[in-house]
mmCIF file of C-alpha atoms in Angstrom:
data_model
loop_
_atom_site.group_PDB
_atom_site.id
_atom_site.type_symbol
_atom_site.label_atom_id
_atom_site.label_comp_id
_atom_site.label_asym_id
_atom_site.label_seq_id
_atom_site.Cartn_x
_atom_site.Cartn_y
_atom_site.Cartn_z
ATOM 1 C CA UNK A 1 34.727 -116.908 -22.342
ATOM 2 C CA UNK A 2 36.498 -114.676 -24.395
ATOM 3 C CA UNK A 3 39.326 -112.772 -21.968
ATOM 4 C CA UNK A 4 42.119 -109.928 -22.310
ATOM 5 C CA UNK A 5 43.548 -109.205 -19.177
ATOM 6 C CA UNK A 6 46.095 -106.236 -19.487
ATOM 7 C CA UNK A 7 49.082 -105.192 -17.326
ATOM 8 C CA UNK A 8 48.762 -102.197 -14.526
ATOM 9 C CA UNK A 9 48.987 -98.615 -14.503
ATOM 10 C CA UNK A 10 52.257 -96.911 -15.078
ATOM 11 C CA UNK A 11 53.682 -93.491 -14.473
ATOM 12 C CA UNK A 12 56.502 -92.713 -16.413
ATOM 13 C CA UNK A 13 58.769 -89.608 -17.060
ATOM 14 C CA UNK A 14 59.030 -87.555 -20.240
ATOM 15 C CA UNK A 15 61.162 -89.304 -22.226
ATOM 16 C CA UNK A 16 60.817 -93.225 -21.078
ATOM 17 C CA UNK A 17 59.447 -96.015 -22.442
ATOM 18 C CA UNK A 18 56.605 -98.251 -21.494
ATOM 19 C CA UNK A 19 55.347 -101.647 -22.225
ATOM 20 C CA UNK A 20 51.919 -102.980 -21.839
ATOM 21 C CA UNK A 21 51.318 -106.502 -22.172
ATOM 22 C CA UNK A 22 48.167 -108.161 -22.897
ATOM 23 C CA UNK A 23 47.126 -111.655 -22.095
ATOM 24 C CA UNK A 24 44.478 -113.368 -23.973
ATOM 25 C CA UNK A 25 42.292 -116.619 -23.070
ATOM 26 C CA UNK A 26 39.076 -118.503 -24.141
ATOM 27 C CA UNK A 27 39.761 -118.866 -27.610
ATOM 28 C CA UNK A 28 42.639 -119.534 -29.734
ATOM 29 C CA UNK A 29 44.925 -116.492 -30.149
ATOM 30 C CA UNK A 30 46.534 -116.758 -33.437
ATOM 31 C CA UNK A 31 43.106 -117.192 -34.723
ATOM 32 C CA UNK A 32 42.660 -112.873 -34.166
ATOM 33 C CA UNK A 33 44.536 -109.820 -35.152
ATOM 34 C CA UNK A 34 45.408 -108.042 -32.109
ATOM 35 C CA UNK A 35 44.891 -103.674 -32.133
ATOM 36 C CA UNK A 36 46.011 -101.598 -29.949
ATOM 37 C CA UNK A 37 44.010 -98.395 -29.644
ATOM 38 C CA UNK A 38 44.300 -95.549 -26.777
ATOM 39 C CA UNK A 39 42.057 -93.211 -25.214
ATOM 40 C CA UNK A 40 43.445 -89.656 -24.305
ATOM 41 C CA UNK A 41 41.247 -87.950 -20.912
ATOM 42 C CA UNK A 42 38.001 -86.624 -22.151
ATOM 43 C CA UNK A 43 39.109 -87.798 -25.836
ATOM 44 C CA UNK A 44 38.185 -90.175 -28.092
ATOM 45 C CA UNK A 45 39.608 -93.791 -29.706
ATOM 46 C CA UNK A 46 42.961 -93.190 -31.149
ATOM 47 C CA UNK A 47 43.865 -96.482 -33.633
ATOM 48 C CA UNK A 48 47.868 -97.331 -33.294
ATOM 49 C CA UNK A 49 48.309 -100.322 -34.621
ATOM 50 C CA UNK A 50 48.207 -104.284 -35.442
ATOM 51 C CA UNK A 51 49.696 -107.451 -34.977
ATOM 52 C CA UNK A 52 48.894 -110.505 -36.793
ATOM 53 C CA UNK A 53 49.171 -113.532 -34.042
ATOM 54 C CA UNK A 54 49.988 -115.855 -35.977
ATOM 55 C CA UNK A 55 52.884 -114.895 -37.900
ATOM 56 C CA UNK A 56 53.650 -111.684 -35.760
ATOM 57 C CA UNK A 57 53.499 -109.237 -38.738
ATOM 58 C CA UNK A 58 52.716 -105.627 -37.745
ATOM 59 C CA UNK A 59 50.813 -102.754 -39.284
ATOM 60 C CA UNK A 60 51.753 -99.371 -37.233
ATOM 61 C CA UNK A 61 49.441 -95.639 -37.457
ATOM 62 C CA UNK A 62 52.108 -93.649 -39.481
ATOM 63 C CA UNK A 63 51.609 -91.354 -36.673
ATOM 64 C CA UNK A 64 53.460 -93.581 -34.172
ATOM 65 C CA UNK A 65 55.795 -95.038 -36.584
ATOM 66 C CA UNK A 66 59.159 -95.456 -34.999
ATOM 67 C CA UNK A 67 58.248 -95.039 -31.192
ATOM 68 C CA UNK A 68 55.970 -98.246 -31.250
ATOM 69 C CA UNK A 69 56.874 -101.946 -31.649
ATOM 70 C CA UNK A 70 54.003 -104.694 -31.015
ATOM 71 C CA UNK A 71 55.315 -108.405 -30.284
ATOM 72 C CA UNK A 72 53.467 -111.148 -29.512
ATOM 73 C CA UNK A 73 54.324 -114.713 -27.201
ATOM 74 C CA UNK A 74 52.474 -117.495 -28.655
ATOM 75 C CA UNK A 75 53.733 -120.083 -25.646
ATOM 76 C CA UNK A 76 51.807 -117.594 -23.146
ATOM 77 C CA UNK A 77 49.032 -115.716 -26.131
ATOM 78 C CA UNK A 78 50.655 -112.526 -24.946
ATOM 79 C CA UNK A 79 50.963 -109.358 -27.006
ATOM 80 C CA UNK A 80 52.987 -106.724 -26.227
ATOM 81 C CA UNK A 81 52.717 -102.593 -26.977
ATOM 82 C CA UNK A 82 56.055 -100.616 -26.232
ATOM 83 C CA UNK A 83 55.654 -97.225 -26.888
ATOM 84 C CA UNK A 84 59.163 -94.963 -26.348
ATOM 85 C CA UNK A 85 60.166 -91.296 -26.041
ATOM 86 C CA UNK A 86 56.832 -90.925 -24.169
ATOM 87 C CA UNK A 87 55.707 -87.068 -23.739
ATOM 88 C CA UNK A 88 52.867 -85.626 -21.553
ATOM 89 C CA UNK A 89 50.296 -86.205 -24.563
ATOM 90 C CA UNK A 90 50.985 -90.131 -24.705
ATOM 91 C CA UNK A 91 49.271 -89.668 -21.690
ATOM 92 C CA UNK A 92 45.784 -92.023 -21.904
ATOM 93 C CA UNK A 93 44.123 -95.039 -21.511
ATOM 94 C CA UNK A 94 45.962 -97.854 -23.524
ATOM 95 C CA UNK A 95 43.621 -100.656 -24.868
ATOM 96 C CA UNK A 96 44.374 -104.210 -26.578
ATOM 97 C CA UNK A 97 41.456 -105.340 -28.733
ATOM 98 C CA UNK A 98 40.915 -108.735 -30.695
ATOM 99 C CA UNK A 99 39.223 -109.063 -33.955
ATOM 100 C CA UNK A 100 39.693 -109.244 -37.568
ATOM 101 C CA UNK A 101 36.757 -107.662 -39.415
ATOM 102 C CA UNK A 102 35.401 -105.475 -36.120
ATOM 103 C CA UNK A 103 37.116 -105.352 -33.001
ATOM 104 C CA UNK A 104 35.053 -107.576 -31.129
ATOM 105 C CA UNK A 105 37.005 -107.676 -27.394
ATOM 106 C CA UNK A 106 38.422 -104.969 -25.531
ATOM 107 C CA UNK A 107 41.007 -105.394 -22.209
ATOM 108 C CA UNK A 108 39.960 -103.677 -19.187
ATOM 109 C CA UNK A 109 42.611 -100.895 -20.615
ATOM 110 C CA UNK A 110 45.615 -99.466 -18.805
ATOM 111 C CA UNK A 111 46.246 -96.444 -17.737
ATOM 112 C CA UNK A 112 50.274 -94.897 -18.945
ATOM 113 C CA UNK A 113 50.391 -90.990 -16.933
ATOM 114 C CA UNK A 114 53.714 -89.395 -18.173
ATOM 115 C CA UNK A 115 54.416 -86.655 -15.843
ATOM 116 C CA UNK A 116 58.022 -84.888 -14.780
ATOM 117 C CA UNK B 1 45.346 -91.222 -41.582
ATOM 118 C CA UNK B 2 43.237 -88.657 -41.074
ATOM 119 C CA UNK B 3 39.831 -89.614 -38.775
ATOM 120 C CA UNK B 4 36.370 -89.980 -40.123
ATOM 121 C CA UNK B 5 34.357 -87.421 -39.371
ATOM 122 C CA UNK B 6 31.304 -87.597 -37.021
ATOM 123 C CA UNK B 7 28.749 -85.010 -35.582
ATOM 124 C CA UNK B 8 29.559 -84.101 -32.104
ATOM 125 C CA UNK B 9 26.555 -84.866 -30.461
ATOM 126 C CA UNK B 10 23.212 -85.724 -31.345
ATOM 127 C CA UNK B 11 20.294 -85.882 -29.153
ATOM 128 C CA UNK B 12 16.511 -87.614 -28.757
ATOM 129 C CA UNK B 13 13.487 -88.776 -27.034
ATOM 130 C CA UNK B 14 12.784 -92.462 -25.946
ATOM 131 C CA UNK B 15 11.587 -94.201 -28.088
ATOM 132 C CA UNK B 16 12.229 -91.781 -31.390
ATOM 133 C CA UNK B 17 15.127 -92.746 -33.649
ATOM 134 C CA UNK B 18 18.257 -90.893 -34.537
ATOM 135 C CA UNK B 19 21.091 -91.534 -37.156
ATOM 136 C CA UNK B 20 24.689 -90.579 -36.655
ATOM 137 C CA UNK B 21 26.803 -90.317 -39.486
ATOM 138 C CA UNK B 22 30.406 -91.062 -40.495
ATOM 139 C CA UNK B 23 32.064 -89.332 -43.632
ATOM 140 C CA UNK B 24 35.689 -91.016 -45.071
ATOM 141 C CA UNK B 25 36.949 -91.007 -48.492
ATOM 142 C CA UNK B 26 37.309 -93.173 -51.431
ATOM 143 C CA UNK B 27 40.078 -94.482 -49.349
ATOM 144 C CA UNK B 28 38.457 -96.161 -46.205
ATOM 145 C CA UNK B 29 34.561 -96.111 -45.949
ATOM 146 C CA UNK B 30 34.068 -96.065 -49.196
ATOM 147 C CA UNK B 31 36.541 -98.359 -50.700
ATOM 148 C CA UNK B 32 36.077 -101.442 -48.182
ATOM 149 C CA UNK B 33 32.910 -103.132 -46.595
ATOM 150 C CA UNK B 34 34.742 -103.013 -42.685
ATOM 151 C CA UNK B 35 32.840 -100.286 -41.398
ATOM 152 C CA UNK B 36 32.375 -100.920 -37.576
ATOM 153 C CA UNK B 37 30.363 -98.949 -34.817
ATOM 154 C CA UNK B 38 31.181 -98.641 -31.370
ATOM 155 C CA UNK B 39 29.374 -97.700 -27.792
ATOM 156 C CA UNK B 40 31.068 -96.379 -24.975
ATOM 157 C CA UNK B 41 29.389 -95.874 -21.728
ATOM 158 C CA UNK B 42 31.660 -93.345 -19.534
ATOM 159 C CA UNK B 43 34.556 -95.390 -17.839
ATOM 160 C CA UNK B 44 33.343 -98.265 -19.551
ATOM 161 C CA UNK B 45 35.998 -99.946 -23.169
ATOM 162 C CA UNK B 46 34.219 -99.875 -25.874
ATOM 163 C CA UNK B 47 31.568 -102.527 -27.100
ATOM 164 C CA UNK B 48 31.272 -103.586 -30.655
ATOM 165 C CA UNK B 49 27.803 -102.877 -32.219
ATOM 166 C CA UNK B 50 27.786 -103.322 -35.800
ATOM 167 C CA UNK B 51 30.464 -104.813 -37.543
ATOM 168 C CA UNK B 52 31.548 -104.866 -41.425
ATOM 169 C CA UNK B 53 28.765 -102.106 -42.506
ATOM 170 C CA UNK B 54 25.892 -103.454 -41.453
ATOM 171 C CA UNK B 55 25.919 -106.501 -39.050
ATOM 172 C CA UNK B 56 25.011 -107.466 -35.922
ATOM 173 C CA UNK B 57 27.089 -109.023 -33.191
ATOM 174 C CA UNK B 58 25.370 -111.660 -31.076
ATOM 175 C CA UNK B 59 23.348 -110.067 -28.076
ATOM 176 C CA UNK B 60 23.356 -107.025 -29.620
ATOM 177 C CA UNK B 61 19.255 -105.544 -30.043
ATOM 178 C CA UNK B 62 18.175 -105.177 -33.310
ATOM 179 C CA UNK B 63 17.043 -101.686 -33.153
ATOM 180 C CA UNK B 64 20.527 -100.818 -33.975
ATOM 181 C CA UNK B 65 21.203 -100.857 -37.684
ATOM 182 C CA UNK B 66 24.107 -100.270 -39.742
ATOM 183 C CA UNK B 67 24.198 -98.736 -43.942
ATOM 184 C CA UNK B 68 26.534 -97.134 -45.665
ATOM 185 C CA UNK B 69 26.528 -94.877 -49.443
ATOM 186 C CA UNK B 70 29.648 -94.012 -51.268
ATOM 187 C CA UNK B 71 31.869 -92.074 -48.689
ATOM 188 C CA UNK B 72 29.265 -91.842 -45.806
ATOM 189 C CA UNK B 73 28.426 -94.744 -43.158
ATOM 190 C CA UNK B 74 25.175 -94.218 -40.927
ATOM 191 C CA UNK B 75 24.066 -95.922 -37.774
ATOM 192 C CA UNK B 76 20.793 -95.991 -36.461
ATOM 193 C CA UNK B 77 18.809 -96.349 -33.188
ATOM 194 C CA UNK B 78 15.430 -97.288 -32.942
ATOM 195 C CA UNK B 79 13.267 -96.831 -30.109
ATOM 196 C CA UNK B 80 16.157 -94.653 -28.591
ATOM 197 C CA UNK B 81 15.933 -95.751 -24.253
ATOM 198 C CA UNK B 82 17.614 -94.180 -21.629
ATOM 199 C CA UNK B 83 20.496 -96.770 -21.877
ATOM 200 C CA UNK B 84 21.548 -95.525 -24.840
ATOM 201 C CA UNK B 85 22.946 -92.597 -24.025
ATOM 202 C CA UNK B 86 26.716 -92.889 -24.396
ATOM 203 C CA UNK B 87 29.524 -92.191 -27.027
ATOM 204 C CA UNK B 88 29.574 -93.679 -30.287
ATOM 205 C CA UNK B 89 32.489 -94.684 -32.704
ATOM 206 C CA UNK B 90 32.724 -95.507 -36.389
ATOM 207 C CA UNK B 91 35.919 -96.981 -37.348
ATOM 208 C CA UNK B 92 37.452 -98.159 -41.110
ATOM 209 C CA UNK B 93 39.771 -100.604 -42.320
ATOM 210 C CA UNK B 94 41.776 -98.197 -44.871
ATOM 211 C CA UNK B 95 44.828 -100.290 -46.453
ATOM 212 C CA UNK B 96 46.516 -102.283 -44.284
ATOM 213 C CA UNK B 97 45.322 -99.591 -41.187
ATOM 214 C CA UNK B 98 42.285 -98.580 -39.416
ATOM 215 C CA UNK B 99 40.655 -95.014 -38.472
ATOM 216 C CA UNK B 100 38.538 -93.967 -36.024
ATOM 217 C CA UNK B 101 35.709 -91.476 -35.926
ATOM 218 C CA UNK B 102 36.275 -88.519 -33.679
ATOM 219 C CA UNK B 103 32.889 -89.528 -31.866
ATOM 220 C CA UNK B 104 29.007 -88.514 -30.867
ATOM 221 C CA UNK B 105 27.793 -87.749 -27.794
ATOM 222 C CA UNK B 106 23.878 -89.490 -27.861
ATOM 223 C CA UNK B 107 21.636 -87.713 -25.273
ATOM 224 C CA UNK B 108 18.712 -89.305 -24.380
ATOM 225 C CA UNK B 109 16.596 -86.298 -23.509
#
């Protein structure tokens, strides 16, 4: 079956950078686009961006343009998400998602707290 | 990138139906047929329930239904039960991006 297992919680300071990884199983991952979406507390879905598998093109929410960068590792069908220059409102529930017309499977999400 | 807009919260009794609505521009919903729908029980990621206006993933029950006119995008639940209650999402594919709907709150009263 159809599996995204993502990396643990992190706390990070103001100012750091974190990066999630995401591995995926049960089907064949350069057959799916990859999104990354997050989840502020008591918020809803927040869309930041795409990677193509296959050929590792990206497509990046002009809101986080510059401060994320999504890679992928076909030898282990691992994306990445590094988001830098985190502030208190990064804060939230990070989630990797699979699909190309609808988003059709969802990690377990991780949870990035930026605190001082 | 601005988000599609959605009523807060919307409300009903087993086994009425509701309809939740999504409003875009000529831009996303209503330039391209990838119009999803999302439920998310507290805690829980998000499950896809419609997908590309109007269909149905696998496993998912039929008395949730999917349409969309010019800029607008609807879902619908028939014969609301108590397991509905949770949050829903519309999302669209808008040029080379995708948006998300700032979400309902579905009360099963």
């Amino acid at each position: 079956q159809v599996q995204l297992v993502q990396s643990g919680a992190e706390v990070k300071k103001p100012g750091a950078s974190v990066k999630v990884s995401c591995k995926a199983s049960g089907y064949t991952f350069t057959s799916y686009y990859m999104h990354w979406v997050r989840q502020a507390p008591g918020q809803g879905l927040e869309w930041m961006g795409i990677i193509n598998p296959s050929g590792g093109s990206t497509s990046y929410a002009q809101k986080f343009q510059g401060r994320v960068t999504m890679t992928r590792d076909t030898s282990t069908s691992t994306v990445y998400m590094e988001l830098s220059s985190l502030r208190s409102e990064d804060t939230a529930v990070y989630y990797c998602a699979s699909g190309n017309s609808g988003i059709d499977y969802w990690g377990q999400g991780t949870l990035v707290t930026v605190s001082s | 990138q601005s988000a599609l807009t959605q009523p807060a919260s919307v409300s009903g009794s087993p086994g009425q139906s509701i309809t939740i609505s999504c409003t875009g521009t000529s831009s996303d919903v209503g330039g391209y047929n990838y119009v999803s729908w999302y439920q998310q029980h507290p805690g829980k990621a998000p499950k896809l329930m419609i997908y590309e206006v109007s269909n149905r993933p696998s496993g998912v029950s039929n008395r949730f239904s999917g349409s969309k006119s010019g800029n607008t995008a609807s879902l619908t639940i028939s014969g609301l039960q108590a397991e509905d209650e949770a949050d829903y999402y519309c999302s669209s594919y808008t040029s080379s991006s995708w948006v998300f709907g700032g979400g309902t709150k579905l009360t099963v009263l």
